[in-house]
Coordinates of C-alpha atoms in Angstrom, one line a residue:
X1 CA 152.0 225.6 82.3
X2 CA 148.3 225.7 82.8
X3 CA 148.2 222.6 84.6
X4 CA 147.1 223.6 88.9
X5 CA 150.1 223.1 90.8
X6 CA 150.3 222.6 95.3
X7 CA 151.5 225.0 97.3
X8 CA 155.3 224.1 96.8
X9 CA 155.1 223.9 93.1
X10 CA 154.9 220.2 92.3
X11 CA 151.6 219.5 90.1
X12 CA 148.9 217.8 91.8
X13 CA 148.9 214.9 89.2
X14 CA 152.7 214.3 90.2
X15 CA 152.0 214.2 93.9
X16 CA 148.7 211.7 93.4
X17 CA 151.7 209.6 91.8
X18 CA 154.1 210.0 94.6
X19 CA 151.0 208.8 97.0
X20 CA 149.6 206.0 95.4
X21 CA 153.7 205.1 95.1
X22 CA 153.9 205.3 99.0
X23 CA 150.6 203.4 99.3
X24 CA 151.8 200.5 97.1
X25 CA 155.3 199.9 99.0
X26 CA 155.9 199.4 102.3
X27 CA 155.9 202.0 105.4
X28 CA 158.1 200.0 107.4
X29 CA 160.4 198.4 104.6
X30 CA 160.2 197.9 101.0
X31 CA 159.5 194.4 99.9
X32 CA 157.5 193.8 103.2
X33 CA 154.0 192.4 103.0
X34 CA 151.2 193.4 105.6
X35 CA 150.8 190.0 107.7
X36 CA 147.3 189.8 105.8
X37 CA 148.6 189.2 102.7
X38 CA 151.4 186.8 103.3
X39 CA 150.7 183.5 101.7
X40 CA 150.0 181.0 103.9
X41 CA 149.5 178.0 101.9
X42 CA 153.1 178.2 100.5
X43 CA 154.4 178.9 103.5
X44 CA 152.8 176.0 105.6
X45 CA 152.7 173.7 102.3
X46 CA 156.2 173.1 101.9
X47 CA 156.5 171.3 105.5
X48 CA 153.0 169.7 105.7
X49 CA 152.7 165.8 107.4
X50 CA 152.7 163.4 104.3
X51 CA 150.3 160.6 104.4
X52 CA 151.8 157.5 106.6
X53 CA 153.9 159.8 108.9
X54 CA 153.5 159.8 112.1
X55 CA 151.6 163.4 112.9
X56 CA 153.3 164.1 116.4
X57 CA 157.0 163.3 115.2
X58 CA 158.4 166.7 114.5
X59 CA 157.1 168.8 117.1
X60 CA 155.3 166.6 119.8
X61 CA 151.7 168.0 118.9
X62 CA 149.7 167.2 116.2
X63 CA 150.8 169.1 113.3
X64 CA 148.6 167.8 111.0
X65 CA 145.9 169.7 113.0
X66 CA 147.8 172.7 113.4
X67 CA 148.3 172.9 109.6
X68 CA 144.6 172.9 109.0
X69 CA 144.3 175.9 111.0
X70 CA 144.1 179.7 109.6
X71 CA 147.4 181.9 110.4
X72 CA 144.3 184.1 112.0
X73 CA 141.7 181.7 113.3
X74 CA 139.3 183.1 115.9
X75 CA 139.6 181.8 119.4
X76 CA 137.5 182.4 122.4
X77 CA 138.2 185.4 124.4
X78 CA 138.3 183.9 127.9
X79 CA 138.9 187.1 129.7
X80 CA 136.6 188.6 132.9
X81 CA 133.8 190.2 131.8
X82 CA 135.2 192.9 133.7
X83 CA 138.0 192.8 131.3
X84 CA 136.1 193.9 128.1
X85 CA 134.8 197.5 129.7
X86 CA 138.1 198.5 131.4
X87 CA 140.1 201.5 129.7
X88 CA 143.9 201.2 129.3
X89 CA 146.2 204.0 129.0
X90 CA 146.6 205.7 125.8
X91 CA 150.3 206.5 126.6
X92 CA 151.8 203.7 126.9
X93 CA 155.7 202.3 126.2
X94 CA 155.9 200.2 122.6
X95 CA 157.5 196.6 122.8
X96 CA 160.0 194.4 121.3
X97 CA 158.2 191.3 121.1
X98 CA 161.1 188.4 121.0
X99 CA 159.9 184.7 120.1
X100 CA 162.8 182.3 119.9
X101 CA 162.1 179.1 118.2
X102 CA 164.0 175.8 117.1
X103 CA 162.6 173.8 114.3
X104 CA 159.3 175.2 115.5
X105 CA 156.0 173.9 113.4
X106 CA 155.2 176.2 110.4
X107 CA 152.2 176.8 111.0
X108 CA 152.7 177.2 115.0
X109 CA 155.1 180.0 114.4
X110 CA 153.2 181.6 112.0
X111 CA 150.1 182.1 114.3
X112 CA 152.2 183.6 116.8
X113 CA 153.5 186.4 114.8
X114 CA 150.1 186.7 112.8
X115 CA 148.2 186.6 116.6
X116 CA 150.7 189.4 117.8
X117 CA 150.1 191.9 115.6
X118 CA 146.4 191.0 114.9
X119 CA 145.6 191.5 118.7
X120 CA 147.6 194.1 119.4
X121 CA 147.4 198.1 118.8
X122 CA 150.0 198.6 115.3
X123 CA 152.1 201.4 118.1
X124 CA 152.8 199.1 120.7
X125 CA 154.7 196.6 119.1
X126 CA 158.0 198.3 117.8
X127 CA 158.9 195.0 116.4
X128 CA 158.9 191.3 116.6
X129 CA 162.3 189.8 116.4
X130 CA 162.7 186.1 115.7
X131 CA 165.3 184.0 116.4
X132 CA 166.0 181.1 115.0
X133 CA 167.9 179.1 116.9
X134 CA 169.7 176.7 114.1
X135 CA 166.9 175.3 112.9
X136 CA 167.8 173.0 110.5
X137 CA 165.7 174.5 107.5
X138 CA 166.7 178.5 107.7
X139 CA 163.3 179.6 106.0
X140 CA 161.3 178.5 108.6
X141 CA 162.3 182.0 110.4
X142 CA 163.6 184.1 106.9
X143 CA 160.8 183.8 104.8
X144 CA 158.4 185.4 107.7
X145 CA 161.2 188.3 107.9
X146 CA 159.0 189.4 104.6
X147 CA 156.1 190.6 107.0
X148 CA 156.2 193.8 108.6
X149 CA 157.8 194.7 111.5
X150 CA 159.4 191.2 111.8
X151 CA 163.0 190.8 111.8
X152 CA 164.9 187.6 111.5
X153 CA 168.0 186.7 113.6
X154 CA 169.8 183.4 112.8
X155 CA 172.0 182.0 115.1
X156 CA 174.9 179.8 113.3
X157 CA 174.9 177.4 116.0
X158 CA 172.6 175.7 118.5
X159 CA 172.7 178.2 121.8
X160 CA 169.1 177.4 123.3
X161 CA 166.1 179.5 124.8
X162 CA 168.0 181.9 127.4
X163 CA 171.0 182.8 125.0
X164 CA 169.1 183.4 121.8
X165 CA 166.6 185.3 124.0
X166 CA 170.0 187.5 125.0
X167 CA 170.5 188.2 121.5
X168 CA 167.0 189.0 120.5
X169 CA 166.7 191.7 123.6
X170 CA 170.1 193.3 122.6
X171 CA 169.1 193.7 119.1
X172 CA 165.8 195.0 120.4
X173 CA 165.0 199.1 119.9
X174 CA 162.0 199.2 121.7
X175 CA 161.8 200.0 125.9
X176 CA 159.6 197.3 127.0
X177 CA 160.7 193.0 126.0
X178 CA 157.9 190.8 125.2
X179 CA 159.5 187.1 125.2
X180 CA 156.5 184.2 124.1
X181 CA 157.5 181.4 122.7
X182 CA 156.4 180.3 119.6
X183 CA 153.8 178.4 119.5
X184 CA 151.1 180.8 121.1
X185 CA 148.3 182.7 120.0
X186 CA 147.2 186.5 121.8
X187 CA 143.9 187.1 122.4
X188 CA 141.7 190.3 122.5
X189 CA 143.8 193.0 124.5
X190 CA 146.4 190.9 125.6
X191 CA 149.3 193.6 125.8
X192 CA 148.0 197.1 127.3
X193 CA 147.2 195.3 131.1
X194 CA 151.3 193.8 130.8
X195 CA 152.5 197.2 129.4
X196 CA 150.4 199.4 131.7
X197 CA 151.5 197.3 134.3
X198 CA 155.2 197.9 133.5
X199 CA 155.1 201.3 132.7
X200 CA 153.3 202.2 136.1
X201 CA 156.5 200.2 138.1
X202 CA 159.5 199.3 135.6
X203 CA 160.7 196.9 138.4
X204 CA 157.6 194.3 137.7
X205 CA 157.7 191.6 135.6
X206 CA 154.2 190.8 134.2
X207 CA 152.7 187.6 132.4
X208 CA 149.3 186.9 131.1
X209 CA 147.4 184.3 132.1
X210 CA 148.6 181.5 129.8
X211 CA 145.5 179.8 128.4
X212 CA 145.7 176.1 127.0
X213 CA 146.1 175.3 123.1
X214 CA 145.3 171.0 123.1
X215 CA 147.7 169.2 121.8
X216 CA 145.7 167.2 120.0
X217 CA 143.0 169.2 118.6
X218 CA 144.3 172.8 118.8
X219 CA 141.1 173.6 120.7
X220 CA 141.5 176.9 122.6
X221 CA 140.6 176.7 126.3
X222 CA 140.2 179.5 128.7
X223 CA 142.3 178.5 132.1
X224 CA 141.7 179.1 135.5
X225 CA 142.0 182.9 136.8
X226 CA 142.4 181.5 141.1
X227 CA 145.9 179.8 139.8
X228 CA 149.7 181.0 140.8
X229 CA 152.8 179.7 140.0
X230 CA 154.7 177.8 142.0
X231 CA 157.0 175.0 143.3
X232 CA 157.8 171.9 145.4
X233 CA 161.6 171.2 146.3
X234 CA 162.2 168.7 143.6
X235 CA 162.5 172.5 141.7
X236 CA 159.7 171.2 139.1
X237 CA 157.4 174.3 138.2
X238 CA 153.5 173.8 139.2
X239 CA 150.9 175.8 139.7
X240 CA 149.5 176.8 143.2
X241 CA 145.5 176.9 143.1
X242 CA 144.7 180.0 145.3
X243 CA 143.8 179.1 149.1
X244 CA 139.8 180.0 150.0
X245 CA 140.8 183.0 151.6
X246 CA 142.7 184.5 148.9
X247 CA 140.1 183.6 146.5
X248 CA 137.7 185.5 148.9
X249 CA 139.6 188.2 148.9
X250 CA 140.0 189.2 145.3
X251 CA 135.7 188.9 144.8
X252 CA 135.7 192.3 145.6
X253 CA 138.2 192.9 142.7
X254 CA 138.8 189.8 140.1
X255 CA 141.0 190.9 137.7
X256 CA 143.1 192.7 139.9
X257 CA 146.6 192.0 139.5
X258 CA 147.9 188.6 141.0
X259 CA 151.5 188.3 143.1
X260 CA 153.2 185.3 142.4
X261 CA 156.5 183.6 143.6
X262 CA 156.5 181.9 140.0
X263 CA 156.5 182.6 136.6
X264 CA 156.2 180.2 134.1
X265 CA 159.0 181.1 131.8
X266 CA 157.6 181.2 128.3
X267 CA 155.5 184.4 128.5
X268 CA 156.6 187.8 129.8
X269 CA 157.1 191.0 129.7
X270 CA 159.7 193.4 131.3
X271 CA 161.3 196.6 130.9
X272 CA 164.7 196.5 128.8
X273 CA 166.7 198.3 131.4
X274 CA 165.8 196.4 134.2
X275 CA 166.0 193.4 132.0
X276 CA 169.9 194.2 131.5
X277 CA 170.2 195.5 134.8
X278 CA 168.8 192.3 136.1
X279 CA 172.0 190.3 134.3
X280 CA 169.6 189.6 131.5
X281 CA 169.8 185.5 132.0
X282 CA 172.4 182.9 133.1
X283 CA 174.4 182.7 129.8
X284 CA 176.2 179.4 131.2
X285 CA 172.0 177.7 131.1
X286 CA 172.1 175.7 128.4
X287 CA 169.1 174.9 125.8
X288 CA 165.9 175.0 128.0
X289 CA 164.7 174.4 131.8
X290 CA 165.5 175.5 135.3
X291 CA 165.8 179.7 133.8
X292 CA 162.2 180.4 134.8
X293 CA 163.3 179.7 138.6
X294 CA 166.3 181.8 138.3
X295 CA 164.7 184.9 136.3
X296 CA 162.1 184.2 139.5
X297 CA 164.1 184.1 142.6
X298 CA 166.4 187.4 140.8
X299 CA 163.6 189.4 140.5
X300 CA 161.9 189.2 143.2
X301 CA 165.3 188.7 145.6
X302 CA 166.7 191.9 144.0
X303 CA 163.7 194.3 144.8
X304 CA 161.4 193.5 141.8
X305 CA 158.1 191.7 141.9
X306 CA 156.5 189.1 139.7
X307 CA 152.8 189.2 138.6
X308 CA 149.7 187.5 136.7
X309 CA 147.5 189.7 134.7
X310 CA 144.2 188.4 134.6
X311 CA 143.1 190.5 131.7
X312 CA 146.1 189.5 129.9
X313 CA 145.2 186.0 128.2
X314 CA 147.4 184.2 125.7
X315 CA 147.1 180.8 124.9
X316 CA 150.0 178.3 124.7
X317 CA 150.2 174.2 123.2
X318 CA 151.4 172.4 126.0
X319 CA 153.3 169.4 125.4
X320 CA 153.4 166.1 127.1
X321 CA 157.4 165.9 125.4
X322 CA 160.3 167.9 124.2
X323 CA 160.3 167.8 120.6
X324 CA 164.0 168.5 120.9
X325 CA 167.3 166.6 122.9
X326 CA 169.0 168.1 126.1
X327 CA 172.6 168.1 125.2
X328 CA 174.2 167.0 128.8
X329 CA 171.1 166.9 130.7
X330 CA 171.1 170.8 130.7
X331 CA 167.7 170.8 132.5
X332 CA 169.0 169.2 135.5
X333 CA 172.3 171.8 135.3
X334 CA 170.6 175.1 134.9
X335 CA 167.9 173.9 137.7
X336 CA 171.9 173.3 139.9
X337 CA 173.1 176.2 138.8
X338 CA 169.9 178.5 140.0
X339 CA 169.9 176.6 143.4
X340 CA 173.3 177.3 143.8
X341 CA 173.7 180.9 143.2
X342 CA 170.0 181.9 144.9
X343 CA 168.8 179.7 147.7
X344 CA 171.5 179.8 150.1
X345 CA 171.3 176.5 152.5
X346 CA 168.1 175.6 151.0
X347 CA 169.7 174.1 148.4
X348 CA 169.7 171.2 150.5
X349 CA 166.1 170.3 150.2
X350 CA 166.5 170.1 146.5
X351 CA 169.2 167.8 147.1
X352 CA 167.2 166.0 149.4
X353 CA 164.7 165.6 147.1
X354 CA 166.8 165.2 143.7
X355 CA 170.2 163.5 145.1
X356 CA 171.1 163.1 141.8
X357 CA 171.8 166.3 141.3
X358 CA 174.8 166.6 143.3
X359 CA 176.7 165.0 141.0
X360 CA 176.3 167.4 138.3
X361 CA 178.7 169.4 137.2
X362 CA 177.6 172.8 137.2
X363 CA 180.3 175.1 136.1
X364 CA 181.6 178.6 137.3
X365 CA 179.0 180.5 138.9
X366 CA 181.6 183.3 140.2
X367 CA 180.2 186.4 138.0
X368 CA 176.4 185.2 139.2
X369 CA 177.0 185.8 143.3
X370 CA 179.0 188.6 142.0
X371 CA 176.1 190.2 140.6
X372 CA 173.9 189.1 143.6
X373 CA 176.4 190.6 146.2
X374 CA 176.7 194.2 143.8
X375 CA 172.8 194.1 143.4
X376 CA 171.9 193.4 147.2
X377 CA 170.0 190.6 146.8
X378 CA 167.8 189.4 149.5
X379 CA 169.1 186.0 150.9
X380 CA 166.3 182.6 149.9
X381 CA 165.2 183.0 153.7
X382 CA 163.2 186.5 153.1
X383 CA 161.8 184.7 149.7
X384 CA 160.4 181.8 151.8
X385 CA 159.1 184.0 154.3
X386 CA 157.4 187.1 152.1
X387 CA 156.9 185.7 148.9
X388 CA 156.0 182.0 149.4
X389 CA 155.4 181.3 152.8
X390 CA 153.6 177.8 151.3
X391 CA 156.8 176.6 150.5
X392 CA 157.5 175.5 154.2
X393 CA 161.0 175.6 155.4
X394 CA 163.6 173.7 157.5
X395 CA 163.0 175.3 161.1
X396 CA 159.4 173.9 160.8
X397 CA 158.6 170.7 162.3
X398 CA 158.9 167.4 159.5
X399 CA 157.8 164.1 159.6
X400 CA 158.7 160.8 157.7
X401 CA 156.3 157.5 157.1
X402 CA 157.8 154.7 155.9
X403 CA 155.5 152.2 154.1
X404 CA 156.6 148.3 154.2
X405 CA 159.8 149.4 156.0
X406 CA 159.9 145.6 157.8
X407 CA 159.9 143.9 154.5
X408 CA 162.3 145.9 152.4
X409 CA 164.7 142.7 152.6
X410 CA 162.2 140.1 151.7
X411 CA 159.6 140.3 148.5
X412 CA 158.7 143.9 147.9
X413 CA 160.9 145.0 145.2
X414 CA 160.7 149.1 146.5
X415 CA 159.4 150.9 149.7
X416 CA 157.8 153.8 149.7
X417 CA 159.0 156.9 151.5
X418 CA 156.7 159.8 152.3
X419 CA 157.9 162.8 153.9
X420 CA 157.1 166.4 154.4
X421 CA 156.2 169.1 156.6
X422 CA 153.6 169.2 159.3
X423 CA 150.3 171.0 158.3
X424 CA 151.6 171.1 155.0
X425 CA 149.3 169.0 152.2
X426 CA 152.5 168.8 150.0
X427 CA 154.8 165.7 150.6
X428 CA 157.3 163.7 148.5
X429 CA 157.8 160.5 147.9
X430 CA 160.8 158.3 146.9
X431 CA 160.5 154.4 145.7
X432 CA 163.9 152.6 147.0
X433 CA 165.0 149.6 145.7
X434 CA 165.2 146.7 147.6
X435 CA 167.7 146.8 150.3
X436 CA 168.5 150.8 149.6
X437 CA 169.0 152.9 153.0
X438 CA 167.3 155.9 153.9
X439 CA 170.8 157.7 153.6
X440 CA 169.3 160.5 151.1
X441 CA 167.1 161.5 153.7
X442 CA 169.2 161.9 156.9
X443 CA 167.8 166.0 157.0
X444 CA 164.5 165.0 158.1
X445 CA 163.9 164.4 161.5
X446 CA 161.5 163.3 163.5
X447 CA 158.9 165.7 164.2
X448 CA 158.9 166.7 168.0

């Protein structure tokens, strides 16, 4: 033949074939779409709000909002300006970014995964793995399994956040997790500070600084960088607005990287070993609540640390409501179940403060202090005293008020009872009904 042929004997018109072939299917998986060309419209359109239904209903946000949105609408980026001119290492681990969701808006989840591999550089995310966590329509998570590098992983019965975030992390390939949940959107940059972070010291566990999605408008709002998480003894999360002097001391250096005693929970990143090494999370936790304060006190009790990235941003709908039922009041047993196995004696003050709690069951927590004792955990007191010294505890001096104590039995239906540490601008308060005793609170001394 005349026709010009390559170098290993193929002609060139048979390997412009075999090219424009590879071109038109897919380089992760055949039958994948790039995330640009999935169709939103169907997707979103076969769940949208019909006129006369209530908006909030199905998710607790407005969804009808939500819907109106792009799957890549521009947001703000909120970061330091500091932020935009820093270089991140070119060699860093790829991720395994795992969202877990349950009946999760459309259009919600679909930003997320559009907003993670949008934002972030095409080699560091390995893959994002959904799990669907019996949702009760199994294309909300399937038919996004046709983007690339998203997987789909159905569980065939309701297990809740920390076991379906189990599964997702075992089926992950990649050496770093990435858990969000799903309904968040990334901004500019958002992974190489968390994975640099890791990478540098695989014992951290590193979250962005979790920007606020409203409710109500979906308008993207940059929050507060002087802001750690935190606690009181009730064992409700809160966030701790940095003291004057700390705030002084990061002028020199603002987007350094920010200790905390707290993470949040729904945004993270850790490396997959130490994840497993860890004990991954309490698979007895049921549904959702009370895991961000175990995952906290482990890591940081067993020789990790826990950190905000300032240049890390991701933004996040908060919710005044669960869209969703706790089967057996399974935030108030996982939040028993992580003061049980991690703060020693100090378990009291969460009794003190929640007395209800002691009378729910919390099952076997045998194989958890097993792992604490094999791990050589530090005990709750070193946590108190060199991770949050805020918190104050019990061989500091107290004090109780008692409002309207000397008319409890006559016409004020409740009395008010204030206590809490001296020098300490944190206090709690109880309302008892009339003619209650002050049994719940027989700790608390007077101060001396």
């Amino acid at each position: 033949s005349n026709l010009k042929r390559a170098r290993w004997g193929l002609p060139l018109w048979s390997l412009h074939v075999l090219w424009v072939g590879f071109l038109q299917s897919n380089s992760v998986c055949p039958g994948k779409v790039r995330w640009q060309d999935f169709d939103q419209d169907l997707y979103v359109g076969a769940t949208v709000v019909r006129l006369g239904q209530d908006p909030y209903a199905r998710n607790k946000f407005n969804q009808v909002e939500s819907d109106k949105l792009r799957m890549d609408r521009a947001v703000p980026d909120t970061r330091h300006d500091h932020c935009r001119h820093k270089q991140w290492k070119t060699d860093l681990p790829a991720s395994s970014v795992v969202i877990t969701f349950h009946n999760e808006a459309r259009s919600a989840l679909l930003r997320t995964v559009v907003s993670v591999l949008k934002k972030s550089p095409p080699h560091l995310v390995k893959e994002i793995i959904l799990v669907d966590d019996y949702s009760d329509n199994p294309e909300d998570g399937a038919l996004l399994g046709k983007i690339e590098k998203v997987r789909v992983l159905r569980n065939d019965r309701r297990e809740g956040l920390m076991r379906s975030r189990v599964r997702g992390a075992d089926a992950a390939t990649a050496p770093v997790l990435t858990f969000l949940d799903s309904h968040c959107e990334c901004n500019e940059h958002w992974l190489e500070p968390l994975l640099e972070r890791v990478a540098e010291d695989k014992t951290r566990v590193v979250s962005p600084i979790i920007d606020v999605i409203n409710m109500d408008n979906f308008q993207y709002v940059g929050a507060s960088a002087d802001l750690k998480g935190g606690f009181d003894w009730n064992l409700v999360f809160k966030w701790d607005y940095m003291t004057l002097e700390q705030r002084r001391a990061r002028q020199g250096n603002p987007i350094a990287p920010i200790k905390t005693p707290m993470i949040a929970g729904g945004l993270f990143v850790m490396d997959k070993d130490n994840f497993e090494l860890l004990g991954k999370y309490d698979m007895m936790m049921d549904v959702w609540g009370g895991e961000n304060l175990e995952i906290s006190f482990r890591v940081w009790q067993c020789g990790g640390s826990l950190e905000i990235i300032p240049c890390s941003r991701v933004g996040h709908v908060f919710r005044k409501q669960h869209p969703y039922t706790f089967p057996g009041g399974s935030g108030t047993v996982n939040t028993r179940r992580a003061a049980e196995v991690w703060m020693d004696e100090f378990k009291n003050f969460y009794y003190a403060a929640v007395p209800s709690a002691r009378n729910v069951p919390y099952g076997n927590i045998q194989s958890r202090l097993e792992m604490k004792k094999r791990l050589g955990c530090q005990p709750f007191k070193w946590y108190l005293e060199n991770v949050y010294p805020e918190l104050r505890n019990t061989s500091q001096k107290r004090a109780f008020t008692v409002s309207g104590l000397n008319h409890v039995k006559s016409h004020l239906k409740t009395v008010l009872v204030v206590f809490g540490f001296v020098n300490q601008n944190s206090f709690y308060s109880h309302c008892l009904r009339t003619g209650s005793q002050i049994r719940n609170f027989s700790w608390c001394r007077r101060a001396t």
